[in-house]
């Protein structure tokens, strides 16, 4: 089940090259795919097909937001169900996981919030904590059950005086990853700013020092190594979302 | 409403327009779903094999999912029209019933010994069984697909299949059943090519 991405191993620049390649591949792949289709219509224009697919992906965002029940909980499991070892997955190899000194680290908060003061680890640990054993479902298809604990995100947003009527929360990560959530999901009772995996602080490969755990979204919407978050009304997109993964990707 | 109403002198109507349209729209949507589904499968194979890239659609996982979740609307909307016509309009009852194990056995043995006649506009028991089976496989594919897409929001569906991981396998089995049907279906059209034009024009010359 567990497969590391083999693409990124060499220079710093390679991830960007690969993203560019993917973006082009989306177009070429689509037009090639369209050529193999059995319609009599002219679907050979990759750009046109691309536009239709993007438009339908935005439509699917809306449908999923309408389907989302803010009180419906993701299934929870017991400790015996936890997948061991829990798979590492990122857009880079495990050797390239960022090394972060927890003593220097602070979470920065910006955008539509009243209190923009930074949050060192001790301050986050001072807030009420919650724990969950839930299934992480990867967009690739595999799934794994893990245990995460940390600050319920709703409580955090209330604590910093976030505009809860704003549309989005964006996340920026130490590994250049970025992602975003709709506010309804951000306020879901199982959405937490995870500090621990199992009984211990998050190990580097699972996102030390801070990971967003959202069991109502696919895995790639659970950013690791978060350094900053912001509340906004402009969709911040995301690393994969901007390349073509469906933005909402709710479970 | 007889299946064969007189269209022109010497020609009979075999397939109503709505069946022909939904058939070809479904063929397109299904090919999109299966080929993009194979690319999605390849991202995390359930079994020790992958589908060759040339047989897949989307170019990469993100493209494949974009195709899969776009074509699903076409598949489901078209499928609803077809099912409504089949159930309410009586198409299923007229074309697929009666269907009994004895009749299937009789027609299957006749077919395997090359004694089964093909009458245009009339389905033998083996055909009826295959059409009913592929319709059920289609329903299973859509239901398990919805359960995979929304394992939390539609968790009753996910639970019905036995949870997320079992649902993945159910979805794969439903796809396999449909692909198996398509292979038999295409092989039979190749064996009896005169069945193809009526699926486009709707009519065929009367046979005597």
GROMACS .gro file of C-alpha atoms in nm:
model
  459
    1UNK     CA    1   0.000   0.000   0.000
    2UNK     CA    2   0.273   0.237   0.102
    3UNK     CA    3   0.453   0.387  -0.189
    4UNK     CA    4   0.701   0.667  -0.176
    5UNK     CA    5   0.709   0.913  -0.456
    6UNK     CA    6   1.023   0.842  -0.654
    7UNK     CA    7   1.030   1.162  -0.853
    8UNK     CA    8   1.198   1.401  -0.614
    9UNK     CA    9   1.540   1.296  -0.511
   10UNK     CA   10   1.794   1.529  -0.666
   11UNK     CA   11   1.837   1.902  -0.670
   12UNK     CA   12   1.633   2.165  -0.494
   13UNK     CA   13   1.483   2.273  -0.822
   14UNK     CA   14   1.352   1.936  -0.920
   15UNK     CA   15   1.016   1.962  -0.742
   16UNK     CA   16   0.937   2.273  -0.940
   17UNK     CA   17   1.035   2.108  -1.265
   18UNK     CA   18   0.812   1.818  -1.181
   19UNK     CA   19   0.521   2.042  -1.102
   20UNK     CA   20   0.565   2.213  -1.435
   21UNK     CA   21   0.586   1.879  -1.608
   22UNK     CA   22   0.270   1.761  -1.433
   23UNK     CA   23   0.084   2.073  -1.530
   24UNK     CA   24   0.177   2.017  -1.892
   25UNK     CA   25   0.103   1.650  -1.858
   26UNK     CA   26  -0.246   1.731  -1.738
   27UNK     CA   27  -0.307   1.907  -2.066
   28UNK     CA   28  -0.131   1.658  -2.289
   29UNK     CA   29  -0.270   1.362  -2.104
   30UNK     CA   30  -0.616   1.504  -2.136
   31UNK     CA   31  -0.593   1.572  -2.506
   32UNK     CA   32  -0.442   1.230  -2.571
   33UNK     CA   33  -0.717   1.081  -2.361
   34UNK     CA   34  -0.974   1.281  -2.551
   35UNK     CA   35  -0.837   1.151  -2.881
   36UNK     CA   36  -0.903   0.798  -2.770
   37UNK     CA   37  -1.264   0.878  -2.686
   38UNK     CA   38  -1.541   0.751  -2.903
   39UNK     CA   39  -1.739   1.066  -2.964
   40UNK     CA   40  -1.778   1.219  -3.303
   41UNK     CA   41  -1.722   1.559  -3.146
   42UNK     CA   42  -1.397   1.744  -3.172
   43UNK     CA   43  -1.241   1.688  -2.835
   44UNK     CA   44  -0.886   1.716  -2.960
   45UNK     CA   45  -0.835   2.063  -2.816
   46UNK     CA   46  -0.658   1.995  -2.489
   47UNK     CA   47  -0.721   2.345  -2.357
   48UNK     CA   48  -1.095   2.315  -2.407
   49UNK     CA   49  -1.107   1.976  -2.235
   50UNK     CA   50  -0.889   2.113  -1.959
   51UNK     CA   51  -1.129   2.403  -1.903
   52UNK     CA   52  -1.429   2.171  -1.886
   53UNK     CA   53  -1.251   1.951  -1.631
   54UNK     CA   54  -1.151   2.247  -1.415
   55UNK     CA   55  -1.505   2.388  -1.433
   56UNK     CA   56  -1.651   2.053  -1.327
   57UNK     CA   57  -1.399   2.032  -1.044
   58UNK     CA   58  -1.524   2.371  -0.917
   59UNK     CA   59  -1.881   2.241  -0.952
   60UNK     CA   60  -1.781   1.935  -0.751
   61UNK     CA   61  -1.646   2.170  -0.480
   62UNK     CA   62  -1.993   2.326  -0.451
   63UNK     CA   63  -2.173   1.991  -0.447
   64UNK     CA   64  -1.943   1.862  -0.173
   65UNK     CA   65  -1.986   2.178   0.035
   66UNK     CA   66  -2.363   2.128   0.009
   67UNK     CA   67  -2.329   1.759   0.107
   68UNK     CA   68  -2.108   1.844   0.406
   69UNK     CA   69  -2.288   1.798   0.737
   70UNK     CA   70  -2.102   2.003   1.002
   71UNK     CA   71  -2.221   1.769   1.279
   72UNK     CA   72  -2.150   1.439   1.105
   73UNK     CA   73  -1.847   1.270   1.258
   74UNK     CA   74  -1.590   1.059   1.078
   75UNK     CA   75  -1.584   0.700   1.212
   76UNK     CA   76  -1.353   0.653   1.510
   77UNK     CA   77  -1.152   0.342   1.585
   78UNK     CA   78  -0.977   0.174   1.877
   79UNK     CA   79  -0.605   0.161   1.953
   80UNK     CA   80  -0.599  -0.197   1.827
   81UNK     CA   81  -0.705  -0.073   1.481
   82UNK     CA   82  -0.407   0.163   1.441
   83UNK     CA   83  -0.201   0.091   1.130
   84UNK     CA   84   0.158   0.006   1.218
   85UNK     CA   85   0.377   0.146   1.088
   86UNK     CA   86   0.168   0.441   0.974
   87UNK     CA   87   0.285   0.520   0.620
   88UNK     CA   88   0.500   0.822   0.546
   89UNK     CA   89   0.378   1.013   0.244
   90UNK     CA   90   0.484   1.346   0.099
   91UNK     CA   91   0.587   1.499  -0.232
   92UNK     CA   92   0.949   1.425  -0.134
   93UNK     CA   93   1.143   1.134   0.016
   94UNK     CA   94   1.159   1.067   0.388
   95UNK     CA   95   1.525   1.178   0.382
   96UNK     CA   96   1.414   1.528   0.286
   97UNK     CA   97   1.174   1.579   0.576
   98UNK     CA   98   1.239   1.927   0.719
   99UNK     CA   99   1.431   1.941   1.046
  100UNK     CA  100   1.265   2.188   1.275
  101UNK     CA  101   1.385   2.302   1.620
  102UNK     CA  102   1.077   2.305   1.841
  103UNK     CA  103   1.233   2.563   2.072
  104UNK     CA  104   1.263   2.825   1.798
  105UNK     CA  105   0.940   2.739   1.621
  106UNK     CA  106   0.630   2.958   1.646
  107UNK     CA  107   0.298   2.936   1.464
  108UNK     CA  108   0.221   3.265   1.291
  109UNK     CA  109  -0.140   3.374   1.259
  110UNK     CA  110  -0.262   3.639   1.017
  111UNK     CA  111  -0.553   3.756   0.806
  112UNK     CA  112  -0.902   3.807   0.943
  113UNK     CA  113  -0.814   3.750   1.312
  114UNK     CA  114  -0.809   3.986   1.609
  115UNK     CA  115  -0.502   3.843   1.784
  116UNK     CA  116  -0.204   3.799   1.553
  117UNK     CA  117   0.047   3.711   1.824
  118UNK     CA  118   0.262   3.405   1.750
  119UNK     CA  119   0.212   3.068   1.917
  120UNK     CA  120   0.515   2.881   2.050
  121UNK     CA  121   0.462   2.511   2.123
  122UNK     CA  122   0.415   2.560   2.499
  123UNK     CA  123   0.136   2.810   2.438
  124UNK     CA  124  -0.044   2.566   2.205
  125UNK     CA  125  -0.005   2.289   2.463
  126UNK     CA  126  -0.162   2.521   2.719
  127UNK     CA  127  -0.494   2.512   2.533
  128UNK     CA  128  -0.745   2.228   2.592
  129UNK     CA  129  -0.645   1.919   2.394
  130UNK     CA  130  -0.847   1.651   2.215
  131UNK     CA  131  -0.752   1.310   2.077
  132UNK     CA  132  -0.887   1.099   1.792
  133UNK     CA  133  -0.825   0.766   1.624
  134UNK     CA  134  -0.947   0.807   1.269
  135UNK     CA  135  -0.885   0.683   0.918
  136UNK     CA  136  -0.654   0.882   0.694
  137UNK     CA  137  -0.763   0.830   0.333
  138UNK     CA  138  -0.507   0.917   0.068
  139UNK     CA  139  -0.616   1.044  -0.273
  140UNK     CA  140  -0.405   0.759  -0.414
  141UNK     CA  141  -0.661   0.517  -0.271
  142UNK     CA  142  -0.484   0.364   0.029
  143UNK     CA  143  -0.596   0.434   0.383
  144UNK     CA  144  -0.443   0.397   0.729
  145UNK     CA  145  -0.570   0.446   1.082
  146UNK     CA  146  -0.375   0.667   1.320
  147UNK     CA  147  -0.408   0.857   1.646
  148UNK     CA  148  -0.361   1.231   1.661
  149UNK     CA  149  -0.401   1.472   1.954
  150UNK     CA  150  -0.392   1.848   1.980
  151UNK     CA  151  -0.597   2.164   1.989
  152UNK     CA  152  -0.950   2.151   1.843
  153UNK     CA  153  -0.923   2.397   1.556
  154UNK     CA  154  -1.255   2.563   1.634
  155UNK     CA  155  -1.131   2.646   1.985
  156UNK     CA  156  -0.809   2.786   1.838
  157UNK     CA  157  -0.994   3.004   1.586
  158UNK     CA  158  -1.222   3.133   1.861
  159UNK     CA  159  -0.919   3.197   2.082
  160UNK     CA  160  -0.752   3.420   1.822
  161UNK     CA  161  -1.077   3.599   1.743
  162UNK     CA  162  -1.095   3.475   1.385
  163UNK     CA  163  -1.378   3.594   1.164
  164UNK     CA  164  -1.575   3.269   1.161
  165UNK     CA  165  -1.787   3.404   0.876
  166UNK     CA  166  -1.479   3.421   0.652
  167UNK     CA  167  -1.465   3.159   0.379
  168UNK     CA  168  -1.122   3.001   0.406
  169UNK     CA  169  -0.829   2.916   0.629
  170UNK     CA  170  -0.493   2.887   0.455
  171UNK     CA  171  -0.183   2.701   0.577
  172UNK     CA  172   0.184   2.753   0.492
  173UNK     CA  173   0.432   2.481   0.577
  174UNK     CA  174   0.806   2.451   0.637
  175UNK     CA  175   0.841   2.208   0.344
  176UNK     CA  176   0.700   2.464   0.097
  177UNK     CA  177   0.370   2.277   0.104
  178UNK     CA  178   0.054   2.482   0.132
  179UNK     CA  179  -0.315   2.406   0.147
  180UNK     CA  180  -0.649   2.549   0.256
  181UNK     CA  181  -0.984   2.458   0.407
  182UNK     CA  182  -1.338   2.587   0.382
  183UNK     CA  183  -1.449   2.749   0.710
  184UNK     CA  184  -1.726   2.491   0.771
  185UNK     CA  185  -1.467   2.213   0.774
  186UNK     CA  186  -1.226   2.422   0.983
  187UNK     CA  187  -1.498   2.446   1.249
  188UNK     CA  188  -1.586   2.073   1.238
  189UNK     CA  189  -1.548   1.912   1.583
  190UNK     CA  190  -1.288   1.661   1.458
  191UNK     CA  191  -1.061   1.916   1.288
  192UNK     CA  192  -0.760   1.960   1.516
  193UNK     CA  193  -0.419   2.123   1.519
  194UNK     CA  194  -0.232   1.803   1.600
  195UNK     CA  195   0.076   1.818   1.823
  196UNK     CA  196   0.101   1.446   1.903
  197UNK     CA  197   0.096   1.125   1.708
  198UNK     CA  198   0.005   0.829   1.930
  199UNK     CA  199   0.129   0.913   2.277
  200UNK     CA  200   0.427   1.123   2.169
  201UNK     CA  201   0.496   1.457   2.002
  202UNK     CA  202   0.467   1.431   1.623
  203UNK     CA  203   0.781   1.272   1.483
  204UNK     CA  204   0.940   1.466   1.192
  205UNK     CA  205   0.797   1.233   0.926
  206UNK     CA  206   0.442   1.287   1.049
  207UNK     CA  207   0.472   1.665   1.053
  208UNK     CA  208   0.660   1.795   1.359
  209UNK     CA  209   0.583   2.031   1.519
  210UNK     CA  210   0.228   2.092   1.396
  211UNK     CA  211  -0.002   1.911   1.157
  212UNK     CA  212  -0.361   1.978   1.069
  213UNK     CA  213  -0.572   1.667   1.117
  214UNK     CA  214  -0.900   1.673   0.922
  215UNK     CA  215  -1.067   1.331   0.907
  216UNK     CA  216  -1.341   1.472   0.681
  217UNK     CA  217  -1.090   1.546   0.404
  218UNK     CA  218  -0.847   1.343   0.195
  219UNK     CA  219  -0.494   1.313   0.330
  220UNK     CA  220  -0.336   1.584   0.117
  221UNK     CA  221  -0.569   1.838   0.287
  222UNK     CA  222  -0.391   1.757   0.618
  223UNK     CA  223  -0.078   1.974   0.590
  224UNK     CA  224   0.230   1.893   0.800
  225UNK     CA  225   0.507   2.115   0.942
  226UNK     CA  226   0.266   2.411   0.955
  227UNK     CA  227   0.444   2.742   1.014
  228UNK     CA  228   0.168   2.992   0.947
  229UNK     CA  229  -0.206   3.004   0.905
  230UNK     CA  230  -0.435   3.280   0.790
  231UNK     CA  231  -0.807   3.347   0.764
  232UNK     CA  232  -0.922   3.491   0.433
  233UNK     CA  233  -1.205   3.530   0.186
  234UNK     CA  234  -0.981   3.458  -0.114
  235UNK     CA  235  -0.928   3.090  -0.183
  236UNK     CA  236  -0.559   3.025  -0.106
  237UNK     CA  237  -0.552   2.705  -0.317
  238UNK     CA  238  -0.285   2.451  -0.239
  239UNK     CA  239   0.024   2.267  -0.359
  240UNK     CA  240  -0.172   1.981  -0.518
  241UNK     CA  241  -0.498   2.170  -0.557
  242UNK     CA  242  -0.333   2.418  -0.792
  243UNK     CA  243  -0.205   2.132  -1.006
  244UNK     CA  244  -0.545   1.972  -1.048
  245UNK     CA  245  -0.645   1.778  -0.738
  246UNK     CA  246  -1.002   1.867  -0.649
  247UNK     CA  247  -0.986   2.158  -0.403
  248UNK     CA  248  -1.265   2.049  -0.168
  249UNK     CA  249  -1.170   1.679  -0.157
  250UNK     CA  250  -1.405   1.604   0.131
  251UNK     CA  251  -1.468   1.253   0.260
  252UNK     CA  252  -4.631  -0.082  -2.695
  253UNK     CA  253  -4.481  -0.375  -2.878
  254UNK     CA  254  -4.106  -0.389  -2.918
  255UNK     CA  255  -4.142  -0.426  -3.291
  256UNK     CA  256  -4.378  -0.169  -3.430
  257UNK     CA  257  -4.398  -0.126  -3.802
  258UNK     CA  258  -4.169   0.158  -3.904
  259UNK     CA  259  -4.170   0.131  -4.281
  260UNK     CA  260  -4.277  -0.148  -4.507
  261UNK     CA  261  -4.050  -0.442  -4.439
  262UNK     CA  262  -3.867  -0.272  -4.151
  263UNK     CA  263  -3.920  -0.310  -3.780
  264UNK     CA  264  -3.829  -0.077  -3.499
  265UNK     CA  265  -3.595  -0.264  -3.266
  266UNK     CA  266  -3.448  -0.002  -3.033
  267UNK     CA  267  -3.642   0.305  -2.921
  268UNK     CA  268  -3.460   0.636  -2.966
  269UNK     CA  269  -3.416   0.683  -2.591
  270UNK     CA  270  -3.244   0.344  -2.560
  271UNK     CA  271  -3.010   0.421  -2.848
  272UNK     CA  272  -2.915   0.763  -2.714
  273UNK     CA  273  -2.859   0.642  -2.358
  274UNK     CA  274  -2.668   0.339  -2.490
  275UNK     CA  275  -2.411   0.550  -2.674
  276UNK     CA  276  -2.385   0.819  -2.408
  277UNK     CA  277  -2.333   0.541  -2.156
  278UNK     CA  278  -2.069   0.379  -2.376
  279UNK     CA  279  -1.873   0.706  -2.379
  280UNK     CA  280  -1.919   0.777  -2.008
  281UNK     CA  281  -1.830   0.420  -1.914
  282UNK     CA  282  -1.511   0.420  -2.120
  283UNK     CA  283  -1.412   0.748  -1.950
  284UNK     CA  284  -1.490   0.606  -1.607
  285UNK     CA  285  -1.309   0.276  -1.662
  286UNK     CA  286  -0.996   0.423  -1.824
  287UNK     CA  287  -0.962   0.702  -1.566
  288UNK     CA  288  -1.044   0.450  -1.292
  289UNK     CA  289  -0.755   0.232  -1.406
  290UNK     CA  290  -0.518   0.528  -1.372
  291UNK     CA  291  -0.649   0.593  -1.021
  292UNK     CA  292  -0.603   0.223  -0.940
  293UNK     CA  293  -0.243   0.242  -1.062
  294UNK     CA  294  -0.164   0.509  -0.800
  295UNK     CA  295  -0.209   0.248  -0.528
  296UNK     CA  296  -0.274  -0.097  -0.676
  297UNK     CA  297  -0.492  -0.334  -0.476
  298UNK     CA  298  -0.349  -0.639  -0.650
  299UNK     CA  299  -0.002  -0.726  -0.782
  300UNK     CA  300  -0.060  -0.573  -1.123
  301UNK     CA  301  -0.118  -0.232  -1.279
  302UNK     CA  302  -0.297  -0.123  -1.593
  303UNK     CA  303  -0.074  -0.012  -1.883
  304UNK     CA  304  -0.056   0.364  -1.925
  305UNK     CA  305  -0.192   0.356  -2.282
  306UNK     CA  306  -0.516   0.200  -2.154
  307UNK     CA  307  -0.572   0.479  -1.903
  308UNK     CA  308  -0.711   0.829  -1.916
  309UNK     CA  309  -0.598   1.149  -1.745
  310UNK     CA  310  -0.219   1.135  -1.779
  311UNK     CA  311  -0.158   1.143  -1.403
  312UNK     CA  312  -0.354   1.082  -1.083
  313UNK     CA  313  -0.493   1.438  -1.066
  314UNK     CA  314  -0.601   1.431  -1.431
  315UNK     CA  315  -0.755   1.086  -1.389
  316UNK     CA  316  -0.958   1.193  -1.086
  317UNK     CA  317  -1.070   1.507  -1.271
  318UNK     CA  318  -1.198   1.284  -1.552
  319UNK     CA  319  -1.352   1.031  -1.315
  320UNK     CA  320  -1.543   1.291  -1.113
  321UNK     CA  321  -1.652   1.477  -1.427
  322UNK     CA  322  -1.768   1.172  -1.624
  323UNK     CA  323  -1.955   1.042  -1.318
  324UNK     CA  324  -2.216   1.316  -1.369
  325UNK     CA  325  -2.272   1.210  -1.727
  326UNK     CA  326  -2.282   0.842  -1.628
  327UNK     CA  327  -2.529   0.895  -1.345
  328UNK     CA  328  -2.756   1.145  -1.524
  329UNK     CA  329  -2.771   0.922  -1.831
  330UNK     CA  330  -2.816   0.613  -1.616
  331UNK     CA  331  -3.110   0.772  -1.432
  332UNK     CA  332  -3.286   0.850  -1.761
  333UNK     CA  333  -3.230   0.495  -1.880
  334UNK     CA  334  -3.342   0.339  -1.552
  335UNK     CA  335  -3.652   0.559  -1.538
  336UNK     CA  336  -3.742   0.457  -1.892
  337UNK     CA  337  -3.663   0.093  -1.820
  338UNK     CA  338  -3.865   0.076  -1.498
  339UNK     CA  339  -4.151   0.318  -1.565
  340UNK     CA  340  -4.168   0.289  -1.942
  341UNK     CA  341  -4.173  -0.090  -1.921
  342UNK     CA  342  -3.859  -0.143  -2.131
  343UNK     CA  343  -3.705  -0.380  -1.876
  344UNK     CA  344  -4.022  -0.585  -1.840
  345UNK     CA  345  -4.071  -0.614  -2.216
  346UNK     CA  346  -3.711  -0.690  -2.305
  347UNK     CA  347  -3.566  -0.876  -2.007
  348UNK     CA  348  -3.864  -1.072  -1.868
  349UNK     CA  349  -3.951  -1.349  -1.824
  350UNK     CA  350  -3.616  -1.480  -1.712
  351UNK     CA  351  -3.583  -1.826  -1.559
  352UNK     CA  352  -3.283  -2.049  -1.479
  353UNK     CA  353  -3.430  -2.321  -1.702
  354UNK     CA  354  -3.452  -2.083  -1.997
  355UNK     CA  355  -3.095  -1.961  -1.936
  356UNK     CA  356  -2.971  -2.322  -1.929
  357UNK     CA  357  -3.165  -2.412  -2.243
  358UNK     CA  358  -3.037  -2.111  -2.440
  359UNK     CA  359  -2.684  -2.141  -2.305
  360UNK     CA  360  -2.649  -2.504  -2.412
  361UNK     CA  361  -2.807  -2.417  -2.748
  362UNK     CA  362  -2.565  -2.127  -2.793
  363UNK     CA  363  -2.259  -2.334  -2.700
  364UNK     CA  364  -2.358  -2.600  -2.953
  365UNK     CA  365  -2.424  -2.331  -3.217
  366UNK     CA  366  -2.794  -2.414  -3.230
  367UNK     CA  367  -2.922  -2.082  -3.097
  368UNK     CA  368  -3.075  -1.857  -3.357
  369UNK     CA  369  -3.034  -1.484  -3.321
  370UNK     CA  370  -3.358  -1.303  -3.378
  371UNK     CA  371  -3.316  -0.926  -3.400
  372UNK     CA  372  -3.534  -0.747  -3.150
  373UNK     CA  373  -3.568  -1.049  -2.927
  374UNK     CA  374  -3.327  -1.128  -2.645
  375UNK     CA  375  -3.262  -1.491  -2.562
  376UNK     CA  376  -3.243  -1.592  -2.197
  377UNK     CA  377  -2.862  -1.571  -2.180
  378UNK     CA  378  -2.872  -1.218  -2.318
  379UNK     CA  379  -3.145  -1.125  -2.072
  380UNK     CA  380  -2.940  -1.261  -1.785
  381UNK     CA  381  -2.628  -1.071  -1.900
  382UNK     CA  382  -2.816  -0.743  -1.943
  383UNK     CA  383  -2.978  -0.773  -1.601
  384UNK     CA  384  -2.642  -0.869  -1.447
  385UNK     CA  385  -2.456  -0.576  -1.603
  386UNK     CA  386  -2.729  -0.336  -1.490
  387UNK     CA  387  -2.685  -0.465  -1.135
  388UNK     CA  388  -2.305  -0.437  -1.169
  389UNK     CA  389  -2.356  -0.078  -1.283
  390UNK     CA  390  -2.569  -0.001  -0.980
  391UNK     CA  391  -2.304  -0.166  -0.759
  392UNK     CA  392  -2.025   0.036  -0.925
  393UNK     CA  393  -2.210   0.364  -0.871
  394UNK     CA  394  -2.310   0.283  -0.512
  395UNK     CA  395  -1.959   0.169  -0.413
  396UNK     CA  396  -1.812   0.466  -0.599
  397UNK     CA  397  -2.029   0.707  -0.400
  398UNK     CA  398  -1.924   0.529  -0.081
  399UNK     CA  399  -1.556   0.578  -0.174
  400UNK     CA  400  -1.610   0.942  -0.268
  401UNK     CA  401  -1.798   1.023   0.056
  402UNK     CA  402  -1.706   0.767   0.324
  403UNK     CA  403  -1.801   1.015   0.598
  404UNK     CA  404  -2.101   1.202   0.458
  405UNK     CA  405  -2.248   0.881   0.312
  406UNK     CA  406  -2.116   0.654   0.586
  407UNK     CA  407  -2.434   0.442   0.581
  408UNK     CA  408  -2.333   0.338   0.230
  409UNK     CA  409  -1.973   0.283   0.335
  410UNK     CA  410  -2.089   0.071   0.631
  411UNK     CA  411  -2.324  -0.125   0.404
  412UNK     CA  412  -2.022  -0.241   0.204
  413UNK     CA  413  -1.820  -0.315   0.518
  414UNK     CA  414  -1.607  -0.002   0.542
  415UNK     CA  415  -1.371   0.192   0.317
  416UNK     CA  416  -1.114  -0.078   0.238
  417UNK     CA  417  -1.374  -0.343   0.148
  418UNK     CA  418  -1.560  -0.086  -0.061
  419UNK     CA  419  -1.248  -0.035  -0.275
  420UNK     CA  420  -1.251  -0.404  -0.359
  421UNK     CA  421  -1.626  -0.405  -0.425
  422UNK     CA  422  -1.576  -0.112  -0.665
  423UNK     CA  423  -1.301  -0.306  -0.842
  424UNK     CA  424  -1.518  -0.620  -0.869
  425UNK     CA  425  -1.810  -0.418  -1.010
  426UNK     CA  426  -1.572  -0.268  -1.270
  427UNK     CA  427  -1.441  -0.616  -1.356
  428UNK     CA  428  -1.795  -0.743  -1.407
  429UNK     CA  429  -1.875  -0.453  -1.638
  430UNK     CA  430  -1.553  -0.496  -1.836
  431UNK     CA  431  -1.624  -0.870  -1.866
  432UNK     CA  432  -1.970  -0.790  -1.999
  433UNK     CA  433  -1.830  -0.539  -2.249
  434UNK     CA  434  -1.584  -0.798  -2.383
  435UNK     CA  435  -1.862  -1.057  -2.434
  436UNK     CA  436  -2.094  -0.789  -2.575
  437UNK     CA  437  -1.834  -0.672  -2.830
  438UNK     CA  438  -1.739  -1.030  -2.922
  439UNK     CA  439  -2.104  -1.108  -2.993
  440UNK     CA  440  -2.146  -0.796  -3.204
  441UNK     CA  441  -1.843  -0.909  -3.405
  442UNK     CA  442  -1.997  -1.255  -3.445
  443UNK     CA  443  -2.338  -1.116  -3.547
  444UNK     CA  444  -2.252  -0.779  -3.705
  445UNK     CA  445  -2.608  -0.716  -3.827
  446UNK     CA  446  -2.699  -0.632  -3.465
  447UNK     CA  447  -2.491  -0.314  -3.482
  448UNK     CA  448  -2.676  -0.092  -3.737
  449UNK     CA  449  -3.013  -0.113  -3.552
  450UNK     CA  450  -2.841   0.021  -3.240
  451UNK     CA  451  -2.770   0.334  -3.444
  452UNK     CA  452  -3.069   0.362  -3.679
  453UNK     CA  453  -3.318   0.186  -3.456
  454UNK     CA  454  -3.465  -0.026  -3.733
  455UNK     CA  455  -3.380  -0.342  -3.922
  456UNK     CA  456  -3.514  -0.529  -4.220
  457UNK     CA  457  -3.775  -0.784  -4.127
  458UNK     CA  458  -3.647  -1.139  -4.112
  459UNK     CA  459  -3.863  -1.424  -4.233
   0.00000   0.00000   0.00000
